Coordinates of C-alpha atoms in Angstrom, one line a residue:
Chain F
M1 CA 93.5 118.9 92.6
D2 CA 91.4 116.0 93.8
H3 CA 94.0 113.3 94.2
D4 CA 91.5 110.6 95.1
A5 CA 89.6 111.1 91.8
L6 CA 92.9 111.2 89.8
F7 CA 93.9 107.9 91.3
H8 CA 90.7 106.2 90.4
R9 CA 90.8 107.7 86.9
L10 CA 94.4 107.1 86.0
H11 CA 95.7 104.2 88.1
P12 CA 94.1 101.4 86.0
A13 CA 95.6 102.8 82.7
L14 CA 99.0 103.4 84.3
Y15 CA 99.1 99.8 85.7
R16 CA 98.0 98.4 82.3
Y17 CA 100.7 100.4 80.5
L18 CA 103.4 99.3 83.0
Y19 CA 102.3 95.7 82.8
R20 CA 102.6 95.8 79.1
L21 CA 105.9 97.6 79.2
T22 CA 107.6 95.4 81.7
G23 CA 105.8 92.1 81.3
D24 CA 105.7 91.7 85.0
A25 CA 102.7 92.4 87.2
D26 CA 104.6 93.0 90.5
T27 CA 107.0 95.4 88.9
A28 CA 104.0 97.2 87.2
D29 CA 102.2 97.4 90.5
D30 CA 105.2 98.7 92.4
I31 CA 106.1 101.3 89.9
A32 CA 102.5 102.5 89.5
Q33 CA 102.4 103.0 93.3
E34 CA 105.8 104.7 93.4
T35 CA 104.7 107.1 90.6
F36 CA 101.6 108.1 92.4
V37 CA 103.5 108.7 95.6
R38 CA 105.9 111.0 93.6
L39 CA 102.9 112.8 92.1
L40 CA 101.9 113.8 95.6
R41 CA 105.2 115.5 96.2
Q42 CA 104.9 117.6 93.1
S43 CA 102.7 120.4 92.0
I44 CA 101.6 119.5 88.5
P45 CA 98.8 121.3 86.6
E46 CA 95.9 118.9 86.3
E47 CA 95.9 118.7 82.5
E48 CA 99.6 117.7 82.6
V49 CA 99.2 115.0 85.2
R50 CA 98.5 112.1 82.8
P51 CA 101.6 112.6 80.5
W52 CA 103.7 113.3 83.6
L53 CA 102.7 110.0 85.3
F54 CA 103.5 108.0 82.2
T55 CA 106.8 109.8 81.6
V56 CA 107.9 109.3 85.2
A57 CA 106.8 105.7 85.3
T58 CA 108.7 105.0 82.1
N59 CA 111.8 106.6 83.6
L60 CA 111.4 104.4 86.7
V61 CA 111.3 101.4 84.5
R62 CA 114.4 102.5 82.6
D63 CA 116.3 103.2 85.8
G64 CA 115.2 100.0 87.4
V65 CA 116.2 97.6 84.7
R66 CA 119.2 96.3 86.6
K67 CA 117.4 96.0 89.9
A68 CA 114.4 94.3 88.2
G69 CA 116.9 91.8 86.7
R70 CA 118.1 90.9 90.1
R71 CA 114.6 90.6 91.4
Q72 CA 113.5 88.4 88.5
R73 CA 116.4 86.0 89.3
L74 CA 115.5 85.9 92.9
L75 CA 111.9 85.2 92.1
A76 CA 112.9 82.4 89.8
A77 CA 115.4 81.0 92.3
E78 CA 112.8 80.8 95.0
N79 CA 110.0 79.5 92.9
F80 CA 107.8 82.5 93.7
L81 CA 105.8 82.0 90.5
P82 CA 103.1 79.4 90.7
A83 CA 103.7 76.4 88.5
A84 CA 101.8 76.4 85.2
V85 CA 98.5 74.7 85.8
P86 CA 97.8 72.1 83.1
G87 CA 94.4 72.8 81.5
P88 CA 92.5 72.2 78.4
D89 CA 94.3 72.6 75.1
E90 CA 92.5 75.9 74.5
E91 CA 93.8 77.4 77.7
T92 CA 97.3 76.1 77.1
D93 CA 97.2 77.6 73.6
R94 CA 96.1 81.0 75.0
L95 CA 98.9 81.0 77.6
E96 CA 101.4 80.3 74.9
R97 CA 100.2 83.1 72.8
V98 CA 100.3 85.5 75.8
E99 CA 103.9 84.4 76.4
A100 CA 104.7 85.0 72.8
V101 CA 103.4 88.6 73.0
R102 CA 105.3 89.2 76.2
R103 CA 108.5 87.9 74.6
A104 CA 108.0 89.9 71.4
L105 CA 107.5 93.1 73.4
A106 CA 110.6 92.4 75.6
R107 CA 112.7 92.0 72.4
I108 CA 112.0 95.4 70.9
P109 CA 113.8 98.6 72.3
L110 CA 112.2 100.2 75.3
R111 CA 111.6 103.5 73.4
D112 CA 109.7 101.5 70.7
R113 CA 107.6 99.8 73.4
Q114 CA 107.0 103.2 75.1
L115 CA 105.7 104.8 72.0
L116 CA 103.6 101.9 70.9
L117 CA 102.0 101.6 74.3
M118 CA 101.4 105.3 74.8
R119 CA 99.8 105.4 71.4
E120 CA 97.5 102.6 72.5
E121 CA 96.6 104.7 75.6
G122 CA 95.6 107.5 73.3
F123 CA 98.4 110.0 73.8
T124 CA 99.0 112.6 71.1
Y125 CA 102.3 112.7 69.2
E126 CA 103.2 115.9 71.0
E127 CA 102.8 114.2 74.4
M128 CA 104.7 111.1 73.2
A129 CA 107.5 113.2 71.9
R130 CA 107.9 115.0 75.2
A131 CA 107.8 111.7 77.2
A132 CA 110.3 109.9 74.9
G133 CA 112.6 112.9 74.4
V134 CA 112.3 112.9 70.6
A135 CA 111.2 115.5 68.1
P136 CA 107.4 115.6 67.5
G137 CA 107.9 115.4 63.8
S138 CA 109.7 112.1 64.2
V139 CA 107.0 110.3 66.2
G140 CA 105.1 109.0 63.1
T141 CA 108.2 107.5 61.6
L142 CA 109.3 106.0 64.9
L143 CA 105.9 104.5 65.5
G144 CA 105.7 103.0 62.0
R145 CA 109.1 101.4 62.4
A146 CA 108.3 100.2 65.9
L147 CA 105.0 98.6 64.7
K148 CA 106.8 96.7 61.9
R149 CA 109.6 95.7 64.3
F150 CA 107.1 94.3 66.8
M151 CA 105.3 92.3 64.1
Q152 CA 108.6 91.0 62.6
V153 CA 109.8 89.8 66.1
Y154 CA 106.4 88.3 66.9
Q155 CA 106.1 86.4 63.7
A156 CA 109.7 85.3 63.6
Q157 CA 109.6 83.7 67.0
E158 CA 106.2 82.0 66.5
G159 CA 106.3 81.2 62.8
T160 CA 102.7 82.3 62.8
D161 CA 100.8 85.2 61.2
G162 CA 100.3 86.9 64.5
P163 CA 97.6 86.9 67.1
R164 CA 94.3 85.4 66.2
R165 CA 90.9 86.8 67.0
Chain K
M1 CA 103.7 114.1 44.9
D2 CA 106.5 111.7 46.0
H3 CA 105.7 108.7 48.1
A4 CA 104.3 109.7 51.4
G5 CA 106.7 107.9 53.7
E6 CA 105.9 105.8 56.6
G7 CA 105.9 108.6 59.1
R8 CA 103.3 110.6 57.3
L9 CA 101.2 107.5 56.7
Q10 CA 101.4 106.6 60.3
A11 CA 100.4 110.2 61.3
Y12 CA 97.5 109.9 58.8
L13 CA 96.4 106.7 60.4
D14 CA 96.6 108.2 63.9
G15 CA 94.7 111.4 62.9
E16 CA 97.7 113.6 63.5
L17 CA 97.7 115.5 60.2
S18 CA 96.1 118.8 59.7
A19 CA 92.9 118.9 57.5
A20 CA 94.9 120.3 54.6
E21 CA 97.7 117.7 54.9
R22 CA 95.1 115.0 55.2
A23 CA 93.3 116.1 52.0
V24 CA 96.6 116.2 50.1
L25 CA 97.6 112.7 51.3
S26 CA 94.1 111.3 50.6
G27 CA 94.4 112.4 47.0
H28 CA 97.8 110.8 46.7
L29 CA 96.6 107.5 48.2
A30 CA 93.8 107.3 45.6
T31 CA 96.4 107.2 42.8
C32 CA 99.5 105.6 44.5
A33 CA 99.2 101.9 44.9
A34 CA 102.6 101.6 46.8
C35 CA 101.5 104.1 49.5
A36 CA 98.0 102.6 49.7
E37 CA 99.6 99.2 50.2
E38 CA 102.0 100.5 52.9
L39 CA 99.1 102.3 54.7
G40 CA 97.2 98.9 54.6
E41 CA 100.3 97.2 56.2
L42 CA 100.5 99.8 58.9
E43 CA 96.8 99.5 59.6
E44 CA 97.0 95.7 59.8
A45 CA 100.1 95.8 62.1
S46 CA 98.3 98.3 64.3
R47 CA 95.2 96.1 64.5
R48 CA 97.3 93.1 65.4
L49 CA 99.2 95.0 68.1
T50 CA 96.0 96.0 69.7
L51 CA 94.8 92.4 69.7
S52 CA 98.1 91.2 71.1
L53 CA 98.0 93.7 73.9
R54 CA 94.4 92.7 74.8
L55 CA 95.5 89.1 74.9
L56 CA 98.4 90.0 77.2
D57 CA 96.1 92.0 79.4
S58 CA 93.9 88.9 79.8
A59 CA 96.7 87.3 81.8
A60 CA 97.3 90.3 84.0
P61 CA 96.5 89.8 87.7
A62 CA 94.5 92.5 89.4
P63 CA 96.7 95.3 90.6
T64 CA 96.8 96.5 94.2
P65 CA 93.4 98.0 95.0
V66 CA 93.3 101.7 94.3
E67 CA 92.3 102.4 97.9
A68 CA 95.5 100.7 99.2
V69 CA 97.7 102.7 96.7
F70 CA 96.0 105.9 97.8
A71 CA 96.4 105.1 101.5
R72 CA 100.1 104.5 101.0
A73 CA 100.6 107.6 99.0
R74 CA 98.6 109.7 101.6
A75 CA 100.6 108.2 104.5
E76 CA 103.9 109.0 102.8
R77 CA 102.8 112.5 102.0
V78 CA 101.8 113.1 105.6
A79 CA 105.1 111.7 106.8
A80 CA 107.0 113.9 104.4
V81 CA 105.1 117.0 105.5
R82 CA 105.8 116.1 109.2
R83 CA 109.5 115.6 108.5
T84 CA 109.7 119.0 106.7
L85 CA 107.9 120.7 109.6
L86 CA 110.0 119.1 112.2
R87 CA 113.2 119.9 110.4
A88 CA 112.1 123.6 110.0
A89 CA 111.1 123.8 113.7
G90 CA 114.4 122.3 114.7
I91 CA 116.3 124.8 112.7
V92 CA 114.3 127.7 114.1
L93 CA 114.8 126.5 117.7
F94 CA 118.5 125.9 117.2
L95 CA 119.0 129.4 115.7
A96 CA 116.9 131.1 118.4
A97 CA 118.7 129.2 121.2
G98 CA 122.1 129.8 119.7
G99 CA 121.4 133.5 119.2
A100 CA 120.1 133.9 122.8
A101 CA 123.1 132.0 124.3
A102 CA 125.5 134.2 122.4
L103 CA 124.2 137.4 124.1
P104 CA 126.2 138.2 127.3
G105 CA 123.9 138.3 130.3
S106 CA 121.1 136.5 128.6
P107 CA 119.2 134.0 130.8
V108 CA 119.7 131.3 128.1
R109 CA 123.5 131.9 128.3
E110 CA 123.4 131.6 132.1
L111 CA 121.3 128.4 131.9
V112 CA 123.7 126.8 129.4
Q113 CA 126.6 127.7 131.6
A114 CA 124.9 126.3 134.7
V115 CA 124.1 123.1 133.0
W116 CA 127.7 122.8 131.7
D117 CA 129.2 123.5 135.1
Q118 CA 126.9 121.0 136.8
G119 CA 127.9 118.3 134.3
V120 CA 131.6 118.9 134.7
K121 CA 131.2 118.7 138.5
L122 CA 129.2 115.5 138.4
L123 CA 131.7 113.8 136.0
G124 CA 134.6 115.0 138.1
G125 CA 136.5 116.0 135.0
A126 CA 136.4 112.5 133.6
R127 CA 136.0 112.0 129.9
Q128 CA 132.4 112.1 128.9
E129 CA 131.0 108.9 127.3
P130 CA 128.9 109.5 124.2
V131 CA 125.2 109.3 125.1
P132 CA 123.1 107.5 122.6
A133 CA 120.5 109.6 121.0
P134 CA 116.9 108.9 122.2
P135 CA 115.1 106.8 119.6
V136 CA 113.3 108.9 117.0
A137 CA 109.8 107.9 116.3
A138 CA 110.0 106.6 112.8
E139 CA 107.1 106.9 110.3
P140 CA 106.0 103.4 109.3
I141 CA 106.0 102.3 105.7
G142 CA 104.3 99.2 104.4
I143 CA 103.5 96.9 101.5
D144 CA 100.6 94.8 100.7
A145 CA 100.3 91.6 98.8
A146 CA 97.3 89.7 97.4
P147 CA 97.0 86.0 98.2
V148 CA 97.5 83.5 95.4
N149 CA 95.3 80.4 95.3
G150 CA 94.1 81.2 98.9
R151 CA 97.6 81.4 100.3
I152 CA 99.7 84.2 101.7
R153 CA 103.2 83.9 103.3
I154 CA 105.0 86.6 105.2
V155 CA 108.7 85.8 105.3
L156 CA 110.8 87.7 107.9
T157 CA 114.6 87.5 107.6
N158 CA 117.4 89.1 109.5
L159 CA 115.2 91.4 111.5
P160 CA 117.1 92.9 114.5
E161 CA 116.8 91.0 117.7
G162 CA 114.0 92.4 119.9
T163 CA 111.8 93.4 117.0
E164 CA 108.2 93.1 118.1
V165 CA 106.1 91.4 115.6
R166 CA 102.3 92.0 115.9
V167 CA 100.2 89.7 113.8
R168 CA 96.5 89.9 113.5
L169 CA 93.6 88.7 111.3
V170 CA 91.8 91.5 109.4
D171 CA 88.8 91.8 107.1
S172 CA 90.8 92.7 104.1
P173 CA 91.4 90.9 100.8
V174 CA 95.1 91.6 100.9
A175 CA 97.9 91.2 103.5
W176 CA 99.7 94.3 104.8
V177 CA 103.1 94.4 106.4
E178 CA 104.3 97.7 108.0
A179 CA 107.6 98.6 109.7
P180 CA 109.3 101.8 110.8
A181 CA 110.9 103.5 107.8
A182 CA 114.0 104.9 109.5
G183 CA 117.0 102.8 110.4
D184 CA 120.3 101.7 109.1
P185 CA 120.1 99.4 107.3
P186 CA 116.6 100.5 106.2
V187 CA 113.9 97.9 106.2
R188 CA 113.5 96.2 102.8
F189 CA 110.3 94.8 101.3
L190 CA 110.2 92.3 98.5
R191 CA 106.8 91.2 97.1
G192 CA 106.3 88.0 95.1
A193 CA 103.2 86.1 94.1
G194 CA 101.3 85.5 97.4
R195 CA 104.3 86.4 99.4
V196 CA 106.1 89.3 101.1
E197 CA 109.7 89.2 102.3
V198 CA 110.8 91.7 105.0
S199 CA 114.4 92.1 106.1
G200 CA 116.7 94.5 107.9
G201 CA 115.3 97.6 109.6
S202 CA 115.9 99.2 112.9
G203 CA 113.7 97.0 115.1
G204 CA 110.7 98.5 116.8
V205 CA 107.2 97.2 115.9
L206 CA 106.5 95.3 112.7
R207 CA 102.8 94.9 112.0
V208 CA 101.5 92.1 110.0
D209 CA 97.8 92.0 108.9
L210 CA 96.7 88.7 107.5
P211 CA 93.4 88.5 105.5
R212 CA 90.9 86.5 107.5
G213 CA 89.4 85.0 104.3
V214 CA 92.3 83.0 103.0
A215 CA 92.7 79.3 103.5
D216 CA 96.4 79.4 104.3
A217 CA 98.3 82.4 105.9
R218 CA 101.6 82.0 107.7
V219 CA 104.4 84.1 109.1
E220 CA 107.9 82.6 108.9
V221 CA 111.0 83.9 110.7
D222 CA 114.5 83.1 109.3
G223 CA 113.1 80.0 107.6
R224 CA 111.0 78.7 110.4
L225 CA 107.2 78.8 110.7
R226 CA 106.2 80.9 113.7
V227 CA 102.5 81.8 113.4
F228 CA 99.9 80.5 111.0
K229 CA 96.2 80.8 110.5
D230 CA 94.2 77.9 111.7
G231 CA 90.5 78.4 110.9
D232 CA 89.4 81.6 112.5
T233 CA 92.3 82.0 114.8
L234 CA 96.1 82.3 114.8
R235 CA 98.3 79.6 116.2
F236 CA 101.9 79.4 117.1
A237 CA 103.9 76.7 115.4
E238 CA 106.1 76.2 118.4
P239 CA 105.1 73.3 120.6
G240 CA 103.4 74.4 123.8
R241 CA 102.3 77.9 122.8
G242 CA 99.2 76.8 120.8
E243 CA 96.3 79.1 120.0
A244 CA 97.0 82.8 119.8
G245 CA 93.6 84.3 119.1
E246 CA 92.9 86.8 116.4
E247 CA 95.9 89.0 117.4
T248 CA 99.2 88.1 118.8
T249 CA 102.7 89.4 119.4
F250 CA 106.1 87.8 119.5
L251 CA 109.7 89.1 119.7
I252 CA 112.5 88.3 117.3
A253 CA 115.1 86.4 119.4
R254 CA 118.2 84.4 118.4

């Protein structure tokens, strides 16, 4: 297996998935790295690497919720995050909408997020079912409900009709 | 046909139905306004989710360069293989030596006995003090961090006294901090925006690579500025030490 090629091919998608899943770039970066390091310790058939990576990464997110919570508090306490830069109204509006998406994702269950985001990455129902530990026949129903839940939460908190083009 | 249900509609939308199932559902959708409406809602929600995620992605900072991830993964893999080989070699040697020493008349047994007798004689029967194990060469581990707004801070806290900190300017877009992995407590890294915190560890050498291209790069120890980038060189913050060139070393002292 050409690990170098695999890294180049799969790392951007895994980072994007983790950033969407956790809403935190540092956590996404750390977990993506950790997942690839774990991949090197395993012997996985190449065709199974992609679902394996996403499953392991999701498990690391799940296992690290408490630790991540502590870290977030530390970051907040030490003003790690740069202060918001005042800008034109358009930019402020965009940042507000980004924050609304982040909050809406954070407020739906992790399994809903996992399924929605794996679907966005083009995984099959079979692969999603294995990763989430659910029956393949239930994935469509779970996805439909997760989609509606996300839209309800997003619209409820913003009082808008969702993201604009 | 009864109403399709949201699971089948979602599967239809995602192309997860067989050709036969799809044909049946298509026929149903042509005559069932309720299911057609629900399919439209799912389609719309799906489109909006995709737009939302793209919007979220637009705010994502660039991840660690793939090359750096690969380098770390490769380093850890090499370290893991080395550890496994050393462990295996140690077990083989131990078993071989033990087996040889157990044989009456074997040279290994005589050697062990001679060394033991010599030790007892030298110590004069006194109680032996435990001898500290020689330091084991620890595989380094590291973390990188991208500067934010041209600034990068390396914050070192509670490092063991005597830790040697080697700082240098490098031609890299990101900072890199590396320390021996072994030790109790183990070294801990914490990465924030434009910042890396390092604490604990077993001493030894801690390597700090600062990107040459940033406007502001600094290394702080227990809350005090020690070394900072000043133009194309490093400079000590303490009065009297001044310029340190492109590479410098200092010891953690209390």
